[in-house]
Amino acid sequence: MPTVTMIGGGQLARMTHQAAIALGQCLRVLAASDADPAAQVSADVVIGSHNDLDALREAAAGAVALTFDHEGVPLEHLRALEADGVNVAPPSKALEFAQDKMAMRVRLSELGLPVPAFVDLAGDRAAARDRFITFGDDNGWAVVLKAVRGGYDGRGVWIIDDRDAGLAAFDAAAADASTILMAEQKVPMRRELSAMIGRSPFGQGAAWPVVETVQRHGQCAVVLAPAPDLPAETAETAQQMALSLAAELGVVGVMAMELFETFDGDLLVNELAMRPHNSGHWTMDGAVTSQFEQHLRAVLDYPLGDTAARSEVVVMANILGAQQSPAMSMDERLHHLLARMPDAKVHLYGKGERPERKIGHVNVVGRPGEDVVSVRERAERAATWMSQGVWTDGWDPHGDDVDTAGSGRRSR
Amino acid sequence: MPTVTMIGGGQLARMTHQAAIALGQCLRVLAASDADPAAQVSADVVIGSHNDLDALREAAAGAVALTFDHEGVPLEHLRALEADGVNVAPPSKALEFAQDKMAMRVRLSELGLPVPAFVDLAGDRAAARDRFITFGDDNGWAVVLKAVRGGYDGRGVWIIDDRDAGLAAFDAAAADASTILMAEQKVPMRRELSAMIGRSPFGQGAAWPVVETVQRHGQCAVVLAPAPDLPAETAETAQQMALSLAAELGVVGVMAMELFETFDGDLLVNELAMRPHNSGHWTMDGAVTSQFEQHLRAVLDYPLGDTAARSEVVVMANILGAQQSPAMSMDERLHHLLARMPDAKVHLYGKGERPERKIGHVNVVGRPGEDVVSVRERAERAATWMSQGVWTDGWDPHGDDVDTAGSGRRSR
């Protein structure tokens, strides 16, 4: 059976390896260290940096496809690998739009896809600062400043509410000469959605149900599948946008299109990720085909799998490292959770506990007839327990602990 | 997180490793070779023989539990490990009844569990031959001759129809001085069933729905979950028999109790396996908790998971090596299958293709309202294609290609 190489040894590679095993394969991983989540569990690990072309070449040798756990590989290295004849999936010509938020915004605008108003802040810093001030004034300083490259889970993103804070954020970010900036409008919105699809080189596309992503402290906390009360035509529009964009860009693999749903029910594209994505973790237990299996099928140019949900409601909640490490070990917390919720599906990443770090997730697949409030309550209670070692009453559907401001994060 | 060691690097260990990853672990495997199915995919492999106590000790070092992919480890080694303080799960005092068919029959009889009539053929060969003749005559030569140790998937089992064949089989088997024999009645039966349960050291037990196992050429070919048209009280009886036997013997982990259902609807115990089992592969896609996750939960003394099925019908069909290798490679066959059945769940073991060898399986989870005939037809068609590279019309519900004779196989 063929070998697929994944660059990066994080949890996405770890879970892709699980899917590779069923397909008769072993995922080869380029990891920074043998303690990386995927390197802990795969028999085929190359230790090296994704910034080192020699390491990339070593990892690619003999593999039928080379794919990614993250967006960090320099484009010039990917082009060099392609020149070597390596099957880079997604190819560099697609991946550049996932790596460069400004290029993505421009390309999406050209294709007629709806995006928030934005401004390019590259080039001369003084001129960029002036453009930023004009853009901020034009948008009442409800703006988001972003690093064009490398940000996710709230990193490289600054949400601005007024002129002073905006300029302070700009000056701080601009102090690093290597940081290229852009800004966009902070969109008033009802909620964030994600449309995940898979696309093969042959051109087959398949979309999972559109989900709602609940953000807290700048990163994805909870995913509701499908997005509750989303009109069918809006869901179809989101799926079609993702499928047609993937075809336009030549994406290979799975792709998440993160979206804002405005109060008018319109959609705006926020971010793109051309790899397995936090908003697709629910598929591991809740869909016929998981995003990890689908990603492998796509990069291998296998036919894609059935994307139907296995239940009317599935909720994923991230397990985050707590501010204070719980007295109970992770193993003990898991023991208690399994006792309390025999149907909770726990996925742990083998990562050390640090505050706000994603160290695992819990999927709860709704029982027949169970509504989203109940499934969400169970999933959040499970994740909070695993994170903090305290049982809460679960999620309060009338509470308001959620980021409501429009933002421009991208999730791992 | 804790480390569990599994002795044996076959497909059962391979699939247990998949489950270990989700629990934040990496399964340590004692494998004969790094080409073994589990050794291909796990990052923690000890190469050595399960007959070598030093290798067993090396594999056990630092692990919280030591468990099994097969029944082959000598009991005296397990007792030595237990004397070292290793947590052997299931313990040797339980495992001896899975290793020794004669001891199992005697113990089951003592416990009042229904078993076929049997005769002990150990000891002096001439005296044993005489006992075999008497037993054969008493049972009209509808008997099964068995090696007490080591047989599975039809090996070490000789199904007898008349006196001459019986004596020929006895003399051939007895030619190996190390083979200890027994015989039992070949039970007239409607079908074979399997009751799978999990049991933790704490004493928690959990039973999956009872399934029907369809045998061909001496090994399990298809599993229907749940067993069609099985009266609820018969299913409950089977589950209770398995749970109470596991408690009596002190089993830790999952256990399969293979059963005969007679034409009167009575149950007789055929074989026991104290490990993940072919009759439980359907749980990977068809139950809330897979047998592999449950086995880990049990040996770790975690609370057990929900054993409910995810659909009204789930069918597993084994992919067997064909008599003649298909012209198309396995990779090509997989490609075609995925195109034809986007919801088929394929599990490949990384094994070379040899005739009748189990090299993978396909699970088909029934769609809402789909009946067992349809689900079985799809699963068998998928498995036949993967095995032989020919599309059949699938399984013919009116055909009769199934072993109907009672037998005493045990499945891997």
mmCIF file of N, CA and C in Angstrom, chain A residues 1-2 14-15 17-26 38-45 285 287-290 293 297 300-306 310 330-331 334-336 338-350 365 367, chain B residues 1-2 14-15 17-26 38-45 285 287-290 293 297 300-306 310 330-331 334-336 338-350 365 367:
data_model
loop_
_atom_site.group_PDB
_atom_site.id
_atom_site.type_symbol
_atom_site.label_atom_id
_atom_site.label_comp_id
_atom_site.label_asym_id
_atom_site.label_seq_id
_atom_site.Cartn_x
_atom_site.Cartn_y
_atom_site.Cartn_z
ATOM 1 N N MET A 1 0.845 -1.190 0.000
ATOM 2 C CA MET A 1 0.000 0.000 0.000
ATOM 3 C C MET A 1 0.886 1.249 0.000
ATOM 4 N N PRO A 2 0.348 2.341 -0.500
ATOM 5 C CA PRO A 2 1.153 3.556 -0.628
ATOM 6 C C PRO A 2 1.476 4.193 0.719
ATOM 7 N N ARG A 14 -1.436 13.083 14.158
ATOM 8 C CA ARG A 14 -1.718 11.927 15.037
ATOM 9 C C ARG A 14 -3.040 11.264 14.651
ATOM 10 N N MET A 15 -4.066 12.073 14.433
ATOM 11 C CA MET A 15 -5.376 11.501 14.111
ATOM 12 C C MET A 15 -5.435 11.023 12.660
ATOM 13 N N HIS A 17 -2.947 9.530 11.300
ATOM 14 C CA HIS A 17 -2.317 8.203 11.391
ATOM 15 C C HIS A 17 -3.345 7.137 11.773
ATOM 16 N N GLN A 18 -4.231 7.457 12.692
ATOM 17 C CA GLN A 18 -5.294 6.493 13.042
ATOM 18 C C GLN A 18 -6.070 6.075 11.801
ATOM 19 N N ALA A 19 -6.390 7.059 10.957
ATOM 20 C CA ALA A 19 -7.157 6.757 9.744
ATOM 21 C C ALA A 19 -6.307 5.984 8.737
ATOM 22 N N ALA A 20 -5.021 6.281 8.679
ATOM 23 C CA ALA A 20 -4.131 5.591 7.742
ATOM 24 C C ALA A 20 -4.069 4.096 8.054
ATOM 25 N N ILE A 21 -4.091 3.759 9.331
ATOM 26 C CA ILE A 21 -3.990 2.353 9.740
ATOM 27 C C ILE A 21 -5.108 1.539 9.107
ATOM 28 N N ALA A 22 -6.329 2.066 9.127
ATOM 29 C CA ALA A 22 -7.463 1.331 8.549
ATOM 30 C C ALA A 22 -7.290 1.121 7.048
ATOM 31 N N LEU A 23 -6.621 2.049 6.388
ATOM 32 C CA LEU A 23 -6.410 1.942 4.940
ATOM 33 C C LEU A 23 -5.200 1.072 4.606
ATOM 34 N N GLY A 24 -4.665 0.380 5.590
ATOM 35 C CA GLY A 24 -3.546 -0.524 5.356
ATOM 36 C C GLY A 24 -2.205 0.174 5.308
ATOM 37 N N GLN A 25 -2.168 1.406 5.788
ATOM 38 C CA GLN A 25 -0.968 2.231 5.667
ATOM 39 C C GLN A 25 -0.407 2.590 7.041
ATOM 40 N N CYS A 26 0.769 3.226 6.987
ATOM 41 C CA CYS A 26 1.333 3.888 8.162
ATOM 42 C C CYS A 26 1.696 5.290 7.723
ATOM 43 N N ALA A 38 2.096 13.121 17.011
ATOM 44 C CA ALA A 38 2.071 12.062 15.999
ATOM 45 C C ALA A 38 3.304 11.173 16.083
ATOM 46 N N ALA A 39 4.435 11.762 16.441
ATOM 47 C CA ALA A 39 5.667 10.982 16.529
ATOM 48 C C ALA A 39 5.601 9.955 17.656
ATOM 49 N N GLN A 40 4.782 10.224 18.657
ATOM 50 C CA GLN A 40 4.600 9.272 19.759
ATOM 51 C C GLN A 40 3.945 7.969 19.301
ATOM 52 N N VAL A 41 3.212 8.019 18.195
ATOM 53 C CA VAL A 41 2.360 6.863 17.854
ATOM 54 C C VAL A 41 2.624 6.238 16.495
ATOM 55 N N SER A 42 3.375 6.914 15.617
ATOM 56 C CA SER A 42 3.623 6.352 14.290
ATOM 57 C C SER A 42 4.958 5.628 14.248
ATOM 58 N N ALA A 43 4.994 4.551 13.445
ATOM 59 C CA ALA A 43 6.226 3.784 13.288
ATOM 60 C C ALA A 43 7.163 4.405 12.254
ATOM 61 N N ASP A 44 6.720 5.462 11.575
ATOM 62 C CA ASP A 44 7.499 6.011 10.461
ATOM 63 C C ASP A 44 7.658 7.517 10.662
ATOM 64 N N VAL A 45 8.706 7.887 11.385
ATOM 65 C CA VAL A 45 8.897 9.278 11.781
ATOM 66 C C VAL A 45 10.245 9.770 11.286
ATOM 67 N N ASP A 285 -16.368 10.614 15.145
ATOM 68 C CA ASP A 285 -17.382 9.720 15.725
ATOM 69 C C ASP A 285 -18.765 9.994 15.163
ATOM 70 N N ALA A 287 -19.661 11.173 11.830
ATOM 71 C CA ALA A 287 -19.951 11.102 10.394
ATOM 72 C C ALA A 287 -19.494 9.750 9.861
ATOM 73 N N VAL A 288 -20.068 9.346 8.740
ATOM 74 C CA VAL A 288 -19.682 8.060 8.153
ATOM 75 C C VAL A 288 -18.195 8.070 7.805
ATOM 76 N N THR A 289 -17.723 9.190 7.263
ATOM 77 C CA THR A 289 -16.303 9.313 6.925
ATOM 78 C C THR A 289 -15.709 10.466 7.727
ATOM 79 N N SER A 290 -14.628 10.195 8.441
ATOM 80 C CA SER A 290 -13.980 11.254 9.221
ATOM 81 C C SER A 290 -13.172 12.151 8.302
ATOM 82 N N GLU A 293 -9.752 10.415 7.445
ATOM 83 C CA GLU A 293 -9.829 9.438 6.365
ATOM 84 C C GLU A 293 -10.048 10.153 5.026
ATOM 85 N N ARG A 297 -7.921 9.951 1.623
ATOM 86 C CA ARG A 297 -8.534 9.525 0.367
ATOM 87 C C ARG A 297 -8.299 10.573 -0.707
ATOM 88 N N LEU A 300 -4.617 10.769 -1.900
ATOM 89 C CA LEU A 300 -4.292 9.550 -2.645
ATOM 90 C C LEU A 300 -5.076 9.455 -3.947
ATOM 91 N N ASP A 301 -5.935 10.436 -4.196
ATOM 92 C CA ASP A 301 -6.855 10.412 -5.342
ATOM 93 C C ASP A 301 -7.739 9.172 -5.337
ATOM 94 N N TYR A 302 -8.077 8.705 -4.136
ATOM 95 C CA TYR A 302 -9.135 7.702 -3.979
ATOM 96 C C TYR A 302 -10.491 8.419 -4.097
ATOM 97 N N PRO A 303 -11.527 7.702 -4.437
ATOM 98 C CA PRO A 303 -12.868 8.292 -4.348
ATOM 99 C C PRO A 303 -13.171 8.702 -2.899
ATOM 100 N N LEU A 304 -13.930 9.762 -2.758
ATOM 101 C CA LEU A 304 -14.202 10.290 -1.419
ATOM 102 C C LEU A 304 -15.304 9.500 -0.728
ATOM 103 N N GLY A 305 -15.316 9.587 0.596
ATOM 104 C CA GLY A 305 -16.281 8.839 1.400
ATOM 105 C C GLY A 305 -17.542 9.630 1.691
ATOM 106 N N ASP A 306 -18.539 8.892 2.125
ATOM 107 C CA ASP A 306 -19.847 9.435 2.491
ATOM 108 C C ASP A 306 -19.687 10.431 3.653
ATOM 109 N N ARG A 310 -23.902 10.651 11.439
ATOM 110 C CA ARG A 310 -24.457 9.409 11.985
ATOM 111 C C ARG A 310 -25.601 9.677 12.964
ATOM 112 N N MET A 330 -4.350 13.539 34.533
ATOM 113 C CA MET A 330 -5.183 13.349 33.347
ATOM 114 C C MET A 330 -5.787 11.944 33.328
ATOM 115 N N ASP A 331 -4.966 10.971 33.709
ATOM 116 C CA ASP A 331 -5.438 9.586 33.723
ATOM 117 C C ASP A 331 -6.610 9.422 34.701
ATOM 118 N N LEU A 334 -9.702 11.130 33.282
ATOM 119 C CA LEU A 334 -10.302 10.300 32.230
ATOM 120 C C LEU A 334 -11.127 9.170 32.856
ATOM 121 N N HIS A 335 -10.564 8.555 33.880
ATOM 122 C CA HIS A 335 -11.253 7.477 34.581
ATOM 123 C C HIS A 335 -12.639 7.942 35.055
ATOM 124 N N HIS A 336 -12.664 9.102 35.682
ATOM 125 C CA HIS A 336 -13.945 9.612 36.196
ATOM 126 C C HIS A 336 -14.914 9.965 35.071
ATOM 127 N N LEU A 338 -15.110 8.667 32.095
ATOM 128 C CA LEU A 338 -15.645 7.459 31.467
ATOM 129 C C LEU A 338 -16.720 6.822 32.344
ATOM 130 N N ALA A 339 -16.560 6.968 33.666
ATOM 131 C CA ALA A 339 -17.583 6.441 34.572
ATOM 132 C C ALA A 339 -18.885 7.223 34.429
ATOM 133 N N ARG A 340 -18.739 8.533 34.263
ATOM 134 C CA ARG A 340 -19.928 9.388 34.286
ATOM 135 C C ARG A 340 -20.646 9.405 32.952
ATOM 136 N N MET A 341 -19.893 9.298 31.868
ATOM 137 C CA MET A 341 -20.485 9.384 30.523
ATOM 138 C C MET A 341 -19.967 8.237 29.665
ATOM 139 N N PRO A 342 -20.632 7.093 29.740
ATOM 140 C CA PRO A 342 -20.121 5.918 29.001
ATOM 141 C C PRO A 342 -20.148 6.100 27.485
ATOM 142 N N ASP A 343 -20.868 7.099 26.987
ATOM 143 C CA ASP A 343 -20.914 7.292 25.539
ATOM 144 C C ASP A 343 -20.074 8.469 25.058
ATOM 145 N N ALA A 344 -19.359 9.145 25.956
ATOM 146 C CA ALA A 344 -18.477 10.239 25.516
ATOM 147 C C ALA A 344 -17.277 9.635 24.784
ATOM 148 N N LYS A 345 -16.934 10.206 23.631
ATOM 149 C CA LYS A 345 -15.763 9.726 22.890
ATOM 150 C C LYS A 345 -14.634 10.730 23.107
ATOM 151 N N VAL A 346 -13.591 10.265 23.785
ATOM 152 C CA VAL A 346 -12.486 11.131 24.166
ATOM 153 C C VAL A 346 -11.319 10.915 23.212
ATOM 154 N N HIS A 347 -10.704 12.005 22.808
ATOM 155 C CA HIS A 347 -9.513 11.945 21.950
ATOM 156 C C HIS A 347 -8.436 12.803 22.605
ATOM 157 N N LEU A 348 -7.389 12.164 23.067
ATOM 158 C CA LEU A 348 -6.290 12.880 23.721
ATOM 159 C C LEU A 348 -5.076 12.891 22.796
ATOM 160 N N TYR A 349 -4.329 13.996 22.875
ATOM 161 C CA TYR A 349 -3.282 14.228 21.878
ATOM 162 C C TYR A 349 -1.869 13.907 22.372
ATOM 163 N N GLY A 350 -1.738 13.499 23.636
ATOM 164 C CA GLY A 350 -0.398 13.212 24.141
ATOM 165 C C GLY A 350 0.431 14.468 24.359
ATOM 166 N N VAL A 365 -22.118 12.107 20.513
ATOM 167 C CA VAL A 365 -23.063 11.851 19.426
ATOM 168 C C VAL A 365 -24.447 11.754 20.064
ATOM 169 N N ARG A 367 -28.127 11.037 21.219
ATOM 170 C CA ARG A 367 -29.001 9.859 21.211
ATOM 171 C C ARG A 367 -30.232 10.172 20.367
ATOM 172 N N MET B 1 0.353 9.449 30.403
ATOM 173 C CA MET B 1 -0.676 8.412 30.341
ATOM 174 C C MET B 1 -0.003 7.038 30.414
ATOM 175 N N PRO B 2 -0.735 6.051 30.859
ATOM 176 C CA PRO B 2 -0.154 4.714 31.054
ATOM 177 C C PRO B 2 0.187 4.026 29.730
ATOM 178 N N ARG B 14 -2.892 -4.380 16.006
ATOM 179 C CA ARG B 14 -2.913 -3.209 15.124
ATOM 180 C C ARG B 14 -4.144 -2.342 15.406
ATOM 181 N N MET B 15 -5.303 -2.979 15.518
ATOM 182 C CA MET B 15 -6.521 -2.209 15.732
ATOM 183 C C MET B 15 -6.639 -1.712 17.173
ATOM 184 N N HIS B 17 -4.073 -0.626 18.765
ATOM 185 C CA HIS B 17 -3.242 0.585 18.740
ATOM 186 C C HIS B 17 -4.057 1.803 18.276
ATOM 187 N N GLN B 18 -4.903 1.609 17.270
ATOM 188 C CA GLN B 18 -5.764 2.719 16.843
ATOM 189 C C GLN B 18 -6.577 3.267 18.012
ATOM 190 N N ALA B 19 -7.111 2.350 18.818
ATOM 191 C CA ALA B 19 -7.923 2.777 19.961
ATOM 192 C C ALA B 19 -7.058 3.414 21.041
ATOM 193 N N ALA B 20 -5.839 2.922 21.198
ATOM 194 C CA ALA B 20 -4.941 3.471 22.221
ATOM 195 C C ALA B 20 -4.622 4.931 21.929
ATOM 196 N N ILE B 21 -4.465 5.266 20.657
ATOM 197 C CA ILE B 21 -4.111 6.636 20.270
ATOM 198 C C ILE B 21 -5.144 7.627 20.817
ATOM 199 N N ALA B 22 -6.431 7.283 20.692
ATOM 200 C CA ALA B 22 -7.478 8.193 21.161
ATOM 201 C C ALA B 22 -7.404 8.388 22.674
ATOM 202 N N LEU B 23 -6.950 7.357 23.387
ATOM 203 C CA LEU B 23 -6.862 7.453 24.848
ATOM 204 C C LEU B 23 -5.558 8.133 25.294
ATOM 205 N N GLY B 24 -4.838 8.711 24.356
ATOM 206 C CA GLY B 24 -3.617 9.436 24.699
ATOM 207 C C GLY B 24 -2.413 8.540 24.856
ATOM 208 N N GLN B 25 -2.527 7.313 24.382
ATOM 209 C CA GLN B 25 -1.485 6.315 24.595
ATOM 210 C C GLN B 25 -0.875 5.851 23.277
ATOM 211 N N CYS B 26 0.181 5.055 23.417
ATOM 212 C CA CYS B 26 0.735 4.312 22.295
ATOM 213 C C CYS B 26 0.840 2.872 22.758
ATOM 214 N N ALA B 38 0.835 -4.987 13.481
ATOM 215 C CA ALA B 38 0.882 -3.927 14.491
ATOM 216 C C ALA B 38 2.241 -3.246 14.527
ATOM 217 N N ALA B 39 3.291 -4.007 14.254
ATOM 218 C CA ALA B 39 4.632 -3.426 14.287
ATOM 219 C C ALA B 39 4.819 -2.400 13.173
ATOM 220 N N GLN B 40 4.057 -2.549 12.101
ATOM 221 C CA GLN B 40 4.126 -1.585 10.998
ATOM 222 C C GLN B 40 3.651 -0.194 11.404
ATOM 223 N N VAL B 41 2.820 -0.122 12.438
ATOM 224 C CA VAL B 41 2.135 1.151 12.715
ATOM 225 C C VAL B 41 2.377 1.727 14.099
ATOM 226 N N SER B 42 2.925 0.955 15.030
ATOM 227 C CA SER B 42 3.139 1.480 16.382
ATOM 228 C C SER B 42 4.558 1.988 16.555
ATOM 229 N N ALA B 43 4.702 3.036 17.351
ATOM 230 C CA ALA B 43 6.024 3.608 17.620
ATOM 231 C C ALA B 43 6.757 2.863 18.727
ATOM 232 N N ASP B 44 6.094 1.899 19.364
ATOM 233 C CA ASP B 44 6.686 1.238 20.530
ATOM 234 C C ASP B 44 6.630 -0.277 20.329
ATOM 235 N N VAL B 45 7.664 -0.813 19.699
ATOM 236 C CA VAL B 45 7.673 -2.216 19.305
ATOM 237 C C VAL B 45 8.891 -2.904 19.919
ATOM 238 N N ASP B 285 -17.111 0.378 13.743
ATOM 239 C CA ASP B 285 -17.915 1.407 13.082
ATOM 240 C C ASP B 285 -19.368 1.363 13.524
ATOM 241 N N ALA B 287 -20.724 0.342 16.749
ATOM 242 C CA ALA B 287 -21.127 0.471 18.156
ATOM 243 C C ALA B 287 -20.506 1.741 18.737
ATOM 244 N N VAL B 288 -21.109 2.230 19.810
ATOM 245 C CA VAL B 288 -20.576 3.451 20.446
ATOM 246 C C VAL B 288 -19.150 3.205 20.923
ATOM 247 N N THR B 289 -18.908 2.029 21.491
ATOM 248 C CA THR B 289 -17.558 1.686 21.945
ATOM 249 C C THR B 289 -17.088 0.449 21.193
ATOM 250 N N SER B 290 -15.914 0.533 20.578
ATOM 251 C CA SER B 290 -15.374 -0.610 19.846
ATOM 252 C C SER B 290 -14.799 -1.620 20.826
ATOM 253 N N GLU B 293 -11.247 -0.412 21.995
ATOM 254 C CA GLU B 293 -11.264 0.566 23.077
ATOM 255 C C GLU B 293 -11.700 -0.103 24.383
ATOM 256 N N ARG B 297 -9.878 -0.225 27.960
ATOM 257 C CA ARG B 297 -10.529 0.299 29.159
ATOM 258 C C ARG B 297 -10.552 -0.764 30.246
ATOM 259 N N LEU B 300 -7.064 -1.511 31.746
ATOM 260 C CA LEU B 300 -6.619 -0.356 32.525
ATOM 261 C C LEU B 300 -7.486 -0.131 33.756
ATOM 262 N N ASP B 301 -8.511 -0.958 33.916
ATOM 263 C CA ASP B 301 -9.513 -0.791 34.984
ATOM 264 C C ASP B 301 -10.198 0.575 34.905
ATOM 265 N N TYR B 302 -10.348 1.076 33.692
ATOM 266 C CA TYR B 302 -11.221 2.232 33.462
ATOM 267 C C TYR B 302 -12.673 1.737 33.446
ATOM 268 N N PRO B 303 -13.616 2.626 33.697
ATOM 269 C CA PRO B 303 -15.012 2.244 33.485
ATOM 270 C C PRO B 303 -15.244 1.879 32.017
ATOM 271 N N LEU B 304 -16.137 0.930 31.798
ATOM 272 C CA LEU B 304 -16.374 0.441 30.438
ATOM 273 C C LEU B 304 -17.269 1.398 29.663
ATOM 274 N N GLY B 305 -17.185 1.298 28.339
ATOM 275 C CA GLY B 305 -17.949 2.189 27.458
ATOM 276 C C GLY B 305 -19.287 1.596 27.064
ATOM 277 N N ASP B 306 -20.107 2.475 26.538
ATOM 278 C CA ASP B 306 -21.455 2.142 26.063
ATOM 279 C C ASP B 306 -21.345 1.132 24.909
ATOM 280 N N ARG B 310 -24.850 1.517 16.773
ATOM 281 C CA ARG B 310 -25.148 2.824 16.192
ATOM 282 C C ARG B 310 -26.224 2.737 15.120
ATOM 283 N N MET B 330 -4.039 -4.540 -4.530
ATOM 284 C CA MET B 330 -4.941 -4.212 -3.427
ATOM 285 C C MET B 330 -5.304 -2.728 -3.455
ATOM 286 N N ASP B 331 -4.329 -1.893 -3.759
ATOM 287 C CA ASP B 331 -4.564 -0.452 -3.803
ATOM 288 C C ASP B 331 -5.609 -0.110 -4.867
ATOM 289 N N LEU B 334 -9.035 -1.309 -3.754
ATOM 290 C CA LEU B 334 -9.586 -0.394 -2.745
ATOM 291 C C LEU B 334 -10.185 0.837 -3.421
ATOM 292 N N HIS B 335 -9.443 1.354 -4.385
ATOM 293 C CA HIS B 335 -9.892 2.526 -5.138
ATOM 294 C C HIS B 335 -11.295 2.282 -5.731
ATOM 295 N N HIS B 336 -11.439 1.137 -6.369
ATOM 296 C CA HIS B 336 -12.731 0.836 -7.002
ATOM 297 C C HIS B 336 -13.841 0.645 -5.971
ATOM 298 N N LEU B 338 -14.094 1.978 -3.025
ATOM 299 C CA LEU B 338 -14.481 3.264 -2.430
ATOM 300 C C LEU B 338 -15.362 4.057 -3.387
ATOM 301 N N ALA B 339 -15.118 3.866 -4.690
ATOM 302 C CA ALA B 339 -15.969 4.537 -5.680
ATOM 303 C C ALA B 339 -17.379 3.967 -5.656
ATOM 304 N N ARG B 340 -17.459 2.650 -5.497
ATOM 305 C CA ARG B 340 -18.758 2.002 -5.624
ATOM 306 C C ARG B 340 -19.579 2.105 -4.346
ATOM 307 N N MET B 341 -18.907 2.101 -3.219
ATOM 308 C CA MET B 341 -19.621 2.129 -1.931
ATOM 309 C C MET B 341 -19.019 3.179 -1.007
ATOM 310 N N PRO B 342 -19.481 4.412 -1.140
ATOM 311 C CA PRO B 342 -18.871 5.495 -0.350
ATOM 312 C C PRO B 342 -19.053 5.335 1.152
ATOM 313 N N ASP B 343 -19.971 4.461 1.572
ATOM 314 C CA ASP B 343 -20.162 4.284 3.019
ATOM 315 C C ASP B 343 -19.562 2.993 3.559
ATOM 316 N N ALA B 344 -18.886 2.201 2.723
ATOM 317 C CA ALA B 344 -18.219 0.999 3.231
ATOM 318 C C ALA B 344 -17.015 1.422 4.069
ATOM 319 N N LYS B 345 -16.857 0.793 5.228
ATOM 320 C CA LYS B 345 -15.696 1.087 6.071
ATOM 321 C C LYS B 345 -14.718 -0.081 5.954
ATOM 322 N N VAL B 346 -13.577 0.222 5.373
ATOM 323 C CA VAL B 346 -12.578 -0.814 5.085
ATOM 324 C C VAL B 346 -11.485 -0.772 6.149
ATOM 325 N N HIS B 347 -11.084 -1.951 6.595
ATOM 326 C CA HIS B 347 -9.981 -2.067 7.553
ATOM 327 C C HIS B 347 -8.999 -3.087 7.004
ATOM 328 N N LEU B 348 -7.819 -2.617 6.627
ATOM 329 C CA LEU B 348 -6.790 -3.493 6.066
ATOM 330 C C LEU B 348 -5.688 -3.695 7.099
ATOM 331 N N TYR B 349 -5.103 -4.902 7.070
ATOM 332 C CA TYR B 349 -4.194 -5.277 8.151
ATOM 333 C C TYR B 349 -2.714 -5.191 7.782
ATOM 334 N N GLY B 350 -2.416 -4.815 6.532
ATOM 335 C CA GLY B 350 -1.010 -4.747 6.157
ATOM 336 C C GLY B 350 -0.375 -6.117 5.994
ATOM 337 N N VAL B 365 -22.534 -0.247 7.877
ATOM 338 C CA VAL B 365 -23.515 0.165 8.877
ATOM 339 C C VAL B 365 -24.806 0.462 8.134
ATOM 340 N N ARG B 367 -28.212 1.748 6.663
ATOM 341 C CA ARG B 367 -28.893 3.046 6.610
ATOM 342 C C ARG B 367 -30.223 2.921 7.339
#
